[in-house]
Every structure is written in structure tokens, then in C-alpha cells.
Coordinates of C-alpha atoms and ligand atoms in Angstrom, one line a residue:
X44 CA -41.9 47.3 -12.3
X45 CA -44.8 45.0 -12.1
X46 CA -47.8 46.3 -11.0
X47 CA -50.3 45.2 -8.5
X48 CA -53.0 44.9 -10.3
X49 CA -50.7 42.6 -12.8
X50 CA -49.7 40.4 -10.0
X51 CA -53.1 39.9 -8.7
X52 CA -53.8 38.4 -12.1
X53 CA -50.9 36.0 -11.9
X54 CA -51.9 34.9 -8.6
X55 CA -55.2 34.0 -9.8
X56 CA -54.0 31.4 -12.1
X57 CA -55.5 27.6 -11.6
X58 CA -52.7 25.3 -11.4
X59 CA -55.0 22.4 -11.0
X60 CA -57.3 23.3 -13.8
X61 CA -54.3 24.0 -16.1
X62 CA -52.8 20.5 -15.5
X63 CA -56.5 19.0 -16.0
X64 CA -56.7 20.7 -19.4
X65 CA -53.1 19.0 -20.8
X66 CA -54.5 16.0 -19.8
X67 CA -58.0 16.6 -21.6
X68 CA -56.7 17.6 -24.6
X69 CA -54.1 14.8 -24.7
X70 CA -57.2 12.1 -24.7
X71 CA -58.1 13.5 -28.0
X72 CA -55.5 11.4 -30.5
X73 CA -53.7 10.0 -27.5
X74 CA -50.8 7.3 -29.1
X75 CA -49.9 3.9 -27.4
X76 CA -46.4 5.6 -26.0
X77 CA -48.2 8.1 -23.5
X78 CA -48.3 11.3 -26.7
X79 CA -50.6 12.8 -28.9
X80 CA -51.5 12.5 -32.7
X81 CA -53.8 15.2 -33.8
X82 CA -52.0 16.3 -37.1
X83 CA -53.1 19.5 -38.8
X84 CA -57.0 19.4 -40.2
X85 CA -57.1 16.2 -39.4
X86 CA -60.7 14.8 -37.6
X87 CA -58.2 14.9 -34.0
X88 CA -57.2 18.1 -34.8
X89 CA -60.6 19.3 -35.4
X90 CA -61.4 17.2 -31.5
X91 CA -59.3 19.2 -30.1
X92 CA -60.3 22.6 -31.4
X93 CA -64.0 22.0 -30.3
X94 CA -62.5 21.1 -27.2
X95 CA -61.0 24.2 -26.6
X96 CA -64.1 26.6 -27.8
X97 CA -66.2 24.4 -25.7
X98 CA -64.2 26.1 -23.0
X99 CA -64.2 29.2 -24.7
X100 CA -67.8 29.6 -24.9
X101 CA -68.6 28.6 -21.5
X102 CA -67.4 32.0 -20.9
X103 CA -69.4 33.4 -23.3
X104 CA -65.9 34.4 -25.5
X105 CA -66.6 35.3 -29.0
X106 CA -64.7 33.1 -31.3
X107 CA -63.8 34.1 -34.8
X108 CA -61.7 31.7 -37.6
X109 CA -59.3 33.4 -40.2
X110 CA -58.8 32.3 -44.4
X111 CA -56.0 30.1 -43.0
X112 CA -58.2 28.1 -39.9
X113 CA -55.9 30.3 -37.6
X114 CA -58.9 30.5 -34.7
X115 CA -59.6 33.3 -32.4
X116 CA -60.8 33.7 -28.7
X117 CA -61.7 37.3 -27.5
X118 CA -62.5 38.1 -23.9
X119 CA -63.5 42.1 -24.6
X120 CA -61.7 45.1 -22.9
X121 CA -63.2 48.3 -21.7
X122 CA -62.3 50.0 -25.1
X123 CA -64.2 47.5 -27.5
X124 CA -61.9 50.2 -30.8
X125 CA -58.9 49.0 -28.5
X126 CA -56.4 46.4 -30.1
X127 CA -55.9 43.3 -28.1
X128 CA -52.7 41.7 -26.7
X129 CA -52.6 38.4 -28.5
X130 CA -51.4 35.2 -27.1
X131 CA -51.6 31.6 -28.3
X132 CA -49.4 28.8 -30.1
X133 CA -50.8 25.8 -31.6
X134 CA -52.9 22.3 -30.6
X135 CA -51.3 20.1 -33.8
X136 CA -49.0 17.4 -33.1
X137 CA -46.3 15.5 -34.8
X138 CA -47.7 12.2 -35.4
X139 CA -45.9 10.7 -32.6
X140 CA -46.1 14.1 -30.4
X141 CA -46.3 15.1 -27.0
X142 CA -48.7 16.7 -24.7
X143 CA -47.2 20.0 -24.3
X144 CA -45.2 21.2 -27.7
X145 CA -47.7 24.0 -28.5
X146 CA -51.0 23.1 -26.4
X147 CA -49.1 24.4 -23.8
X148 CA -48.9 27.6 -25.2
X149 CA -53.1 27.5 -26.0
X150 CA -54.5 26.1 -22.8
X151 CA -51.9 28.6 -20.7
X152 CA -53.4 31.8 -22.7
X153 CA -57.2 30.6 -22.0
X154 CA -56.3 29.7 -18.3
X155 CA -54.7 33.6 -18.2
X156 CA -57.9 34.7 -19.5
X157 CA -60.3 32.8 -17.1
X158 CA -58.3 34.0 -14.2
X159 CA -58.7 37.4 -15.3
X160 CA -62.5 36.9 -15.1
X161 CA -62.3 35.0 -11.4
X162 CA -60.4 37.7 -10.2
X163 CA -62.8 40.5 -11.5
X164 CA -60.1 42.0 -13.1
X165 CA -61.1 44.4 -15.9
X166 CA -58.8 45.9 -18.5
X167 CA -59.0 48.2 -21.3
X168 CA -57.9 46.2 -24.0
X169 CA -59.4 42.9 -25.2
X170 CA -57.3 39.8 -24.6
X171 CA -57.2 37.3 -27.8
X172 CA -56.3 33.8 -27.7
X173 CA -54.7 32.1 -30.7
X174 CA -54.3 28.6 -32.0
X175 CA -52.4 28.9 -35.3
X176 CA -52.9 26.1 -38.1
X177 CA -50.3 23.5 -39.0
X178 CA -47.3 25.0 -36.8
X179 CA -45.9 21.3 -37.2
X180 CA -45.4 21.0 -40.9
X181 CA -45.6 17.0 -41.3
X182 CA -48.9 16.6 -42.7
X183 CA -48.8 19.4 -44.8
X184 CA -45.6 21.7 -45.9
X185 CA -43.8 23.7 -44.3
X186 CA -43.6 24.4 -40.7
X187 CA -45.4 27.5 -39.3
X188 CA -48.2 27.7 -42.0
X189 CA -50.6 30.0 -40.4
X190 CA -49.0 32.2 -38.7
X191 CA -46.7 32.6 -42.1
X192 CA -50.0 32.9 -43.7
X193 CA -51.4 35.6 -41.4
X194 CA -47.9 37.8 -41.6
X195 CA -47.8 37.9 -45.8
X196 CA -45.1 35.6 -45.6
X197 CA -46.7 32.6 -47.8
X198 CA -49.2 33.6 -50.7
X199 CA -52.7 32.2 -49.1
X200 CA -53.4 30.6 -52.7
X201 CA -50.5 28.3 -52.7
X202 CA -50.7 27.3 -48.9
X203 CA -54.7 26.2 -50.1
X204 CA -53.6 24.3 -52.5
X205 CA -50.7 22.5 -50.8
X206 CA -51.5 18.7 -50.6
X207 CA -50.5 16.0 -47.6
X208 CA -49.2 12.5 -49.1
X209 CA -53.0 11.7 -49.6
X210 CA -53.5 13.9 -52.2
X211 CA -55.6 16.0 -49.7
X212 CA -55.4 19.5 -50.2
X213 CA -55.1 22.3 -47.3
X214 CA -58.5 23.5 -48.4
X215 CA -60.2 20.3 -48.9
X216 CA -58.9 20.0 -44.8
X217 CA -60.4 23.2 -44.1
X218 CA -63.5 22.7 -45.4
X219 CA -63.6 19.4 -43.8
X220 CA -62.2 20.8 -40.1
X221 CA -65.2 23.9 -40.9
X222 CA -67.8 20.6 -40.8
X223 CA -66.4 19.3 -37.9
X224 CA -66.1 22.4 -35.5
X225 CA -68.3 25.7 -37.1
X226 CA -66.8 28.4 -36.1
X227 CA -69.3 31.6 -36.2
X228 CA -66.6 35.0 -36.5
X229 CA -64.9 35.2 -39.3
X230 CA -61.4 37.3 -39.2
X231 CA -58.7 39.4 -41.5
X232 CA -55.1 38.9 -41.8
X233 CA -52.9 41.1 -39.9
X234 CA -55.6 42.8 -37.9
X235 CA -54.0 45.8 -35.3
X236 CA -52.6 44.1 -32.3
X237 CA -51.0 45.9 -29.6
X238 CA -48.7 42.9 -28.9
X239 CA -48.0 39.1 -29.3
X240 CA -46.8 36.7 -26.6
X241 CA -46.1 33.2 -26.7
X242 CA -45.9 30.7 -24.0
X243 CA -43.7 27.6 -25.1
X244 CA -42.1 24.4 -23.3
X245 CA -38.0 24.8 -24.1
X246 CA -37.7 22.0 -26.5
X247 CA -34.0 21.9 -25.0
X248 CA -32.1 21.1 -21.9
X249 CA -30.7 24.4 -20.7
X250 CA -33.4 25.3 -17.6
X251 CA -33.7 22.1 -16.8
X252 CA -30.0 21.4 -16.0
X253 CA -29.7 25.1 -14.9
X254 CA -32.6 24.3 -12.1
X255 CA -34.6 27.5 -13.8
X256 CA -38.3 28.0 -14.1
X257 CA -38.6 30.7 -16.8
X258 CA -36.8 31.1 -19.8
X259 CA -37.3 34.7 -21.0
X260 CA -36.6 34.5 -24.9
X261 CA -34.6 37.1 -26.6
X262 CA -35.0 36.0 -29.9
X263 CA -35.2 32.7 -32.5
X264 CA -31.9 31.5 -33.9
X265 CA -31.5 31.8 -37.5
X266 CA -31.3 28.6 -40.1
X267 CA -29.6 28.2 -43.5
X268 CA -30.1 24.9 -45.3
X269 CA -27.9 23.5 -47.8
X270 CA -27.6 20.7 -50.6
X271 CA -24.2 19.4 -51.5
X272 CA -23.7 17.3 -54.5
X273 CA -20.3 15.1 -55.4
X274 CA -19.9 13.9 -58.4
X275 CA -17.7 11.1 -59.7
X276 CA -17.1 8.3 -61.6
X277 CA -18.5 5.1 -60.5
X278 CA -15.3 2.4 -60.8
X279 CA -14.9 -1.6 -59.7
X280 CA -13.8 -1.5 -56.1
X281 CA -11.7 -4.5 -56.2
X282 CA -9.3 -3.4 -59.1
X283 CA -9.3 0.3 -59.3
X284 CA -6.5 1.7 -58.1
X285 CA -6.5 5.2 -55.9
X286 CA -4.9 7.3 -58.4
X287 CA -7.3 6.3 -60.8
X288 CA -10.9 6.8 -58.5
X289 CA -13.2 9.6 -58.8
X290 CA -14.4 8.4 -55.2
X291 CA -17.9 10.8 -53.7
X292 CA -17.9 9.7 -50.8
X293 CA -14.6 10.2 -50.1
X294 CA -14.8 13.8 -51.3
X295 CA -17.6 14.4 -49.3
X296 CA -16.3 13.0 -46.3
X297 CA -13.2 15.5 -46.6
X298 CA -15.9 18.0 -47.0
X299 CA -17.9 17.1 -43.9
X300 CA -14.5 17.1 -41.6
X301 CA -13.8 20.1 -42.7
X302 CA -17.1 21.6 -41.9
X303 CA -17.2 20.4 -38.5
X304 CA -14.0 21.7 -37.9
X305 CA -14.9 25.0 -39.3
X306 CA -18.3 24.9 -37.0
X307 CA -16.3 23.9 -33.7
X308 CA -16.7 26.8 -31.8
X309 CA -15.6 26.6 -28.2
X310 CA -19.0 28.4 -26.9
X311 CA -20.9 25.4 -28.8
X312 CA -23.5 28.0 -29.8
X313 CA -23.2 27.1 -33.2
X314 CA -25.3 24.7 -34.2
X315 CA -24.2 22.7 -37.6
X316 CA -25.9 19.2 -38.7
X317 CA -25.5 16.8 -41.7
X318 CA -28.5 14.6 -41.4
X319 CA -29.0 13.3 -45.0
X320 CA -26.5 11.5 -46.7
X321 CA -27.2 9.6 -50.3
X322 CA -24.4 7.7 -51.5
X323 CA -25.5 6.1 -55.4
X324 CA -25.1 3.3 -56.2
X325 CA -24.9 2.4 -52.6
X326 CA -23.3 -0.8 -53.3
X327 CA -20.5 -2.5 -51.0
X328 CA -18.1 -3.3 -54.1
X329 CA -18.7 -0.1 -56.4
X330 CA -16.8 3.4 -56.2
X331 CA -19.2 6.0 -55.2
X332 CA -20.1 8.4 -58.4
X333 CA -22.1 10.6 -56.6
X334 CA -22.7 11.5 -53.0
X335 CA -25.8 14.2 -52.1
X336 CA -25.5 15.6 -48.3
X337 CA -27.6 18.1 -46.5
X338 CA -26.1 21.1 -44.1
X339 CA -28.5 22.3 -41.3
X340 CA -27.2 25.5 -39.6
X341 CA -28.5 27.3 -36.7
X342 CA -27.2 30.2 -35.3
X343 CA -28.6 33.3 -33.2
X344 CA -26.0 35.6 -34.7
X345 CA -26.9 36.6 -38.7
X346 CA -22.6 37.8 -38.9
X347 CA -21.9 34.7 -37.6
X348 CA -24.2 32.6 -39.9
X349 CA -23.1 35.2 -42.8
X350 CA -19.3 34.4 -41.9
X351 CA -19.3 30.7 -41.9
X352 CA -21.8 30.2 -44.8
X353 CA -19.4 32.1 -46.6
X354 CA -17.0 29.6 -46.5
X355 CA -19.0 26.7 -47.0
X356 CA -18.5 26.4 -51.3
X357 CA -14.4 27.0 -51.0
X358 CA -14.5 24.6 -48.5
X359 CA -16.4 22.1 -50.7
X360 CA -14.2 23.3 -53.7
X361 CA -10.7 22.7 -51.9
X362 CA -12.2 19.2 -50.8
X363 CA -13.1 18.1 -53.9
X364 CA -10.4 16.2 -55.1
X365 CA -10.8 14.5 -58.6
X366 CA -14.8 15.0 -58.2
X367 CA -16.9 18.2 -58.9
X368 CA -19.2 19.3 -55.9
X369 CA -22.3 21.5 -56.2
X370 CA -23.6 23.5 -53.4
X371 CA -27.1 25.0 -53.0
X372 CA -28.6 27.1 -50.5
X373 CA -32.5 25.8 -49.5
X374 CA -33.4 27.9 -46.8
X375 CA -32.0 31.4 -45.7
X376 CA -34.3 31.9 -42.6
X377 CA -33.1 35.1 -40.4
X378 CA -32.1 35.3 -36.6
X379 CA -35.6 36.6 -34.6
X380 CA -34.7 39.5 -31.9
X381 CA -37.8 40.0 -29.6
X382 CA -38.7 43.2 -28.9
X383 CA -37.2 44.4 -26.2
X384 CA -39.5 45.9 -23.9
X385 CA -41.7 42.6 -24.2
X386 CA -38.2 40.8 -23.1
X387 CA -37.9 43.4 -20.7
X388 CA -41.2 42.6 -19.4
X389 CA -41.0 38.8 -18.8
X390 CA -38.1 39.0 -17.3
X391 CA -40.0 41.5 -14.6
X392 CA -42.8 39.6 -14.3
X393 CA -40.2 36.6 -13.0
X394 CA -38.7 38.4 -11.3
X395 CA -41.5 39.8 -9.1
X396 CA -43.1 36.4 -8.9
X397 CA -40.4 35.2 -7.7
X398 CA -39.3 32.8 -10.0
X399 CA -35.9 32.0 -10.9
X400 CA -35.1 32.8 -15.1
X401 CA -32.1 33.3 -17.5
X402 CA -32.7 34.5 -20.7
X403 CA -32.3 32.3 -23.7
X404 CA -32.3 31.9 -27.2
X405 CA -34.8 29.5 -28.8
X406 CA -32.9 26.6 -30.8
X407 CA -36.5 25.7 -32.5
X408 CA -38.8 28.0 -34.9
X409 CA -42.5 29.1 -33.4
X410 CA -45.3 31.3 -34.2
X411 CA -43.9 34.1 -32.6
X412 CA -40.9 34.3 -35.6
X413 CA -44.2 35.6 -37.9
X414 CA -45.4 38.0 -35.6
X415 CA -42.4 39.5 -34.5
X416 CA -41.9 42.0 -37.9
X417 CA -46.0 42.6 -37.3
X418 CA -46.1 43.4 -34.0
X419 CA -43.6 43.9 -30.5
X420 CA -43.5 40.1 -29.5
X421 CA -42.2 37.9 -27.1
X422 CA -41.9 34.6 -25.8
X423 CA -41.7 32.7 -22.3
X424 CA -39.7 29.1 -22.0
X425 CA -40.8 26.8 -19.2
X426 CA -38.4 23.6 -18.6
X427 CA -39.1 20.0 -19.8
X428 CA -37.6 16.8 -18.8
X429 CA -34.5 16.0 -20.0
X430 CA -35.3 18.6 -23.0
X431 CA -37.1 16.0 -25.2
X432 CA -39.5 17.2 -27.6
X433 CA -41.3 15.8 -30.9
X434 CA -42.0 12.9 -28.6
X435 CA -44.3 10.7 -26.9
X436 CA -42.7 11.2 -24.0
X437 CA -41.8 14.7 -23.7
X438 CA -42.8 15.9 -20.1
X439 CA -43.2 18.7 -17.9
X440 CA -44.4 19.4 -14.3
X441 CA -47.6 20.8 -13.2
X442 CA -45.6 23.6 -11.3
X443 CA -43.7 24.7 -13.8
X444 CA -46.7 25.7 -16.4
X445 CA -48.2 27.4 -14.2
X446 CA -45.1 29.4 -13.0
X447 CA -45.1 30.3 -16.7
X448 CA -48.7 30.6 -17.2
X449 CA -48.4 33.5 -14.1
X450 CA -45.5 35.1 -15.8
X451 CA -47.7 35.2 -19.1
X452 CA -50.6 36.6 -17.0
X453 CA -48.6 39.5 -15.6
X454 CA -47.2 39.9 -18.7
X455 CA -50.9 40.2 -20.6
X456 CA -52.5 41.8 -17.9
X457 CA -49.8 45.1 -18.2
X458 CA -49.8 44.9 -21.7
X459 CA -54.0 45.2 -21.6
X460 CA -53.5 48.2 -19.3
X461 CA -51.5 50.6 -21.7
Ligands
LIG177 ZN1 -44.5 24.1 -30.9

């Protein structure tokens, strides 16, 4: 159960001034297609931080910056000892992005914290914003930098020293984002938070084509990465007979039928890609002597992922033919569960709003997967057209973000009570 005080909060959200933020924010780097380029610590991304403080200390919000450029946005509590309910995602783009992949998540958190304030609304805990650094990963590697940062997960030396294909270094962007937009607070790692909650556009078709507002997300889908190299012998294609070739490619594509096969599951929940293919020497009249593939597979079930990974070298090995095939795992990430209270309590909040859900799994990594070991975490789903994503054109409607940005307010506002 929701209570009233919670819903009062939801109902003070600001549509309007939600909608008019996106579009703000999406000046700042705006590309030719109708998207957004502000790439991590770059002089957009920097924009569009002092953007958002701008509107941050209009309310007179404290704002404090971490070792990692992870930036903070406190509207106090009652009990100032009390730890805050966080929420947040992040304003970097792809460098053809859209307007909503992660700035959603930012402006939905400040607009929740502004209508707690025009509704006179006090609560006992202080409310945080978050905008984490470098969620994308294409400037500078990998994906999810400062939230990993913040959790432990990546050393803080080595993400500092991590270079884009300028020869820029993450700290040499820091120091030039600190120029650009000062930020006054300074924060710790892993401070106490009572919980984390992330607002998010899908990234996928599923509420969309199920006419369904609010995704309430049970977890993050784990992801195993593979290299698989075929070795042969390279051989003249016009007079080498098939007894006599050591053909990769053909090895590998035995390989690659028989992994699809093995990953046809009739629930299609599994989630198996080979995006990379290198074929040397890559020439129309030469045998193939070796043949480099890549495996990406998602799945929200680790047994699952466990029993098909397991399988993937025999398969390679009984494929093979004349050739010799090498397989190497690249990344082992782990299924996410949300906690399930938090899951419990989105789905509540959408439910006494009104507003029609399902629960769902999230197909892409966020934030949230570094904060759920730290602290009980969650995340909320709001449709986008046709599910594109990492996109000029990805879209969403006006009513839709703020149907999630009430659910995230009900959500923050019990949370803050406790
Ligand atoms: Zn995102």
C-alpha cells in the first residue's frame, strides 16, 4: 500500500516542465538527425551538467562531485544523520544518441525533487540526485564507468588513466569538465544510502507493443562474451580439392549453425549474437586460414547462461573439422535481481496511480547493476517508440515520462519516510 502522502507527491509532478527540460538539454550537442552528442567529459557534456545544477541551485540544492565526476544533488530531509534515497542515471550520449537514453532518468529525479518542494512535502530523509560519469562507454572504456567506480568494481587509478582515441586521459577530462562546471562539494565512494532507484526509457519493444506504461524491472540479464578462433591452412581456391582444404570459414560456419541451434529456445528469451566476423586473408580466390568470431550472450537466468556456455567449446571442437578452434571467454558479467521490496514497491506505486505495468527484465546494462550489491535497488521502464535506442531518433511521449516520473515519486517519497 501506497500512502497518501506518497501519492500526493506523485500528483505534484510537472508534466510540462519535465517535457521542457528533455528538450533543453537536448539543445546542448543536438546532431543534424534530431539526437544528441554530448560524450563523456567532453565540453557538451560538461553544457549539460551546468545545465542541470543551474536548476539545481535555483533551489538552493547543495551539489557535491565524487573522484570519478559522479555529481550529486541533495534536497535535505528532516534527519540531516539520515541516509538519502538516491536516484539518478546519466546525461552522456552515444555520439549519435538520443534525447532520453539516461537524461531521462536525471531530469525525472530532479523534477521528483522540485515537486516535493511545490507540494510542501517534507520527509525525513534527504533525497539525492545522481548523474553517473561515462555510463556510455564510447569515448572512453567500458560501459558504466562511474557507477563501477563508485561500487569498488574498477580500481579508480586505472579508470584515471584510461585514454579516448585522442590520447586524452579520463583525468585529463576531469580536470578539464572541473574548469568548465566547478562543482563546490566534494563526495566519498559508497557513502550509506538507504536505497537506489533508477528511472530508464526500455531500450526495447515489449511495453510498447504490450500498450503498457510502466515496466517494473526485476532485474538485468546477465552477458558472457566470447572469442572464437579457426585456424587453417590458407590453399588456391581454384585447384584445391575438398579433401585436401583446411577451410575457417567453413569450420566456423558449422560452428555458428550449431550455436544458433543450440540458442533456439522457443520462449526466445535467450538472447545469442555473432556480430564480428574476421575472415584472413579475405580474398575471393584463397581458402580461408583463419576465421576470428565473437559470441554475445544475454540471458536473465545465470543456470541457463551456465548450461549453454558449457557447451559452447565441444560444440566448437566437434565442428572443427580439419581446422583447430580456440575459444575464449571476455566477459562473464552476472544476472542483476532487484531487490525485491523496491520491485515490490514500483509495482504498487503503478498500481495505485493507476497505470497499467508488467514486469520485465532489462535486455541492456545500467547504473543500477553497480548499486544493486551496495544498496536495495530498483528500476522503472517507461515505453519508447518502436523500442529504438542508441539513436537519433529514439522517442518517447510526454505522457509517458511523467507517468514514470510519478511512479518514481511515490516510490522516493515512501522510501524517504522509513
Ligand atoms: Zn542509459
Amino acid at each position: 500500500m501506497i500512502n497518501e502522502h506518497s501519492l500526493r507527491a506523485a500528483r505534484a509532478i510537472d508534466g510540462e516542465r519535465l517535457w521542457r527540460r528533455h528538450a533543453e538539454m537536448a539543445k546542448i550537442g543536438a546532431t543534424q538527425g534530431g539526437g544528441s552528442n554530448r560524450q563523456a567529459l567532453s565540453p557538451e557534456d560538461a553544457a549539460g551538467r551546468a545545465l542541470l545544477l543551474g536548476w539545481a541551485r535555483a533551489r538552493g540544492y547543495a551539489v557535491s562531485i565524487d573522484p570519478i565526476g559522479n555529481l550529486f544533488v541533495r534536497r535535505p530531509g528532516t534527519r540531516a544523520d539520515a541516509a538519502p534515497v538516491l536516484s539518478g542515471s546519466h546525461l552522456d550520449t552515444q555520439p549519435l544518441g538520443g534525447r532520453f537514453d539516461g537524461v531521462y532518468g536525471v531530469l525525472a529525479a530532479l523534477e521528483v525533487m522540485e515537486a516535493l518542494d511545490d507540494s510542501g512535502i517534507a520527509l525525513p530523509r534527504p533525497v539525492e540526485l545522481v548523474v553517473w560519469t561515462n555510463e556510455e562507454g564510447s569515448r572512453f572504456a567500458p560501459v558504466t564507468m562511474g557507477s563501477a567506480a563508485f561500487a569498488g568494481a574498477l580500481p579508480l587509478e586505472s579508470v584515471l588513466a584510461t585514454k579516448d582515441a585522442a590520447g586524452l586521459s579520463v583525468a585529463d577530462a576531469l580536470a578539464e569538465t572541473a574548469v568548465r562546471c566547478p562543482v563546490e562539494g566534494s563526495r566519498s565512494f559508497r557513502f550509506p544510502v538507504h536505497a537506489y532507484l533508477e528511472a530508464h526509457i526500455e531500450q526495447g519493444p515489449v511495453l510498447e507493443a504490450e500498450r503498457k506504461t510502466i515496466g517494473v524491472v526485476s532485474g538485468i540479464q546477465g552477458l558472457r562474451w566470447y572469442n572464437v578462433e579457426v585456424t587453417g591452412e590458407t590453399a588456391h581456391a581454384g585447384t584445391t580439392p575438398r579433401a585436401r582444404r583446411k577451410d575457417a570459414l567453413r569450420a566456423a560456419i558449422a560452428m555458428v549453425t550449431a550455436l544458433e541451434a543450440l540458442t533456439d529456445d522457443v520462449a526466445d528469451a535467450i538472447r545469442f549474437t555473432v556480430g564480428r566476423v574476421e575472415v584472413r586473408p579475405n580474398s575471393p580466390n584463397t581458402v580461408p586460414d583463419r576465421v576470428l568470431f565473437t559470441i554475445d550472450l544475454r540471458h536473465t537466468d545465470a543456470a541457463v547462461l551456465d548450461a549453454i556456455t558449457s557447451r559452447i567449446d565441444p560444440i566448437c571442437q566437434q565442428h572443427r573439422g580439419p581446422c583447430a578452434v580456440r575459444v575464449t571467454e571476455t566477459i562473464n558479467s552476472k544476472p542483476t535481481a532487484f531487490d525485491r521490496r523496491i520491485v515490490g514497491l514500483v509495482r504498487a506505486a503503478a498500481e495505485s496511480l493507476e497505470l497499467s505495468h508488467r514486469d520485465i527484465v532489462s535486455g541492456a546494462t545500467h547504473d543500477a547493476k553497480y548499486m544493486a550489491p551496495l544498496y536495495p535497488s530498483g528500476m522503472i521502464f517507461v515505453p519508447c517508440e518502436r523500442g529504438v535506442s542508441h539513436s537519433e531518433i529514439e522517442n518517447a511521449t510526454p505522457e509517458d515520462l511523467a507517468a514514470g516520473a510519478r511512479v518514481l515519486a511515490a516510490c522516493i517519497a515512501e522510501l524517504a519516510l522509513e
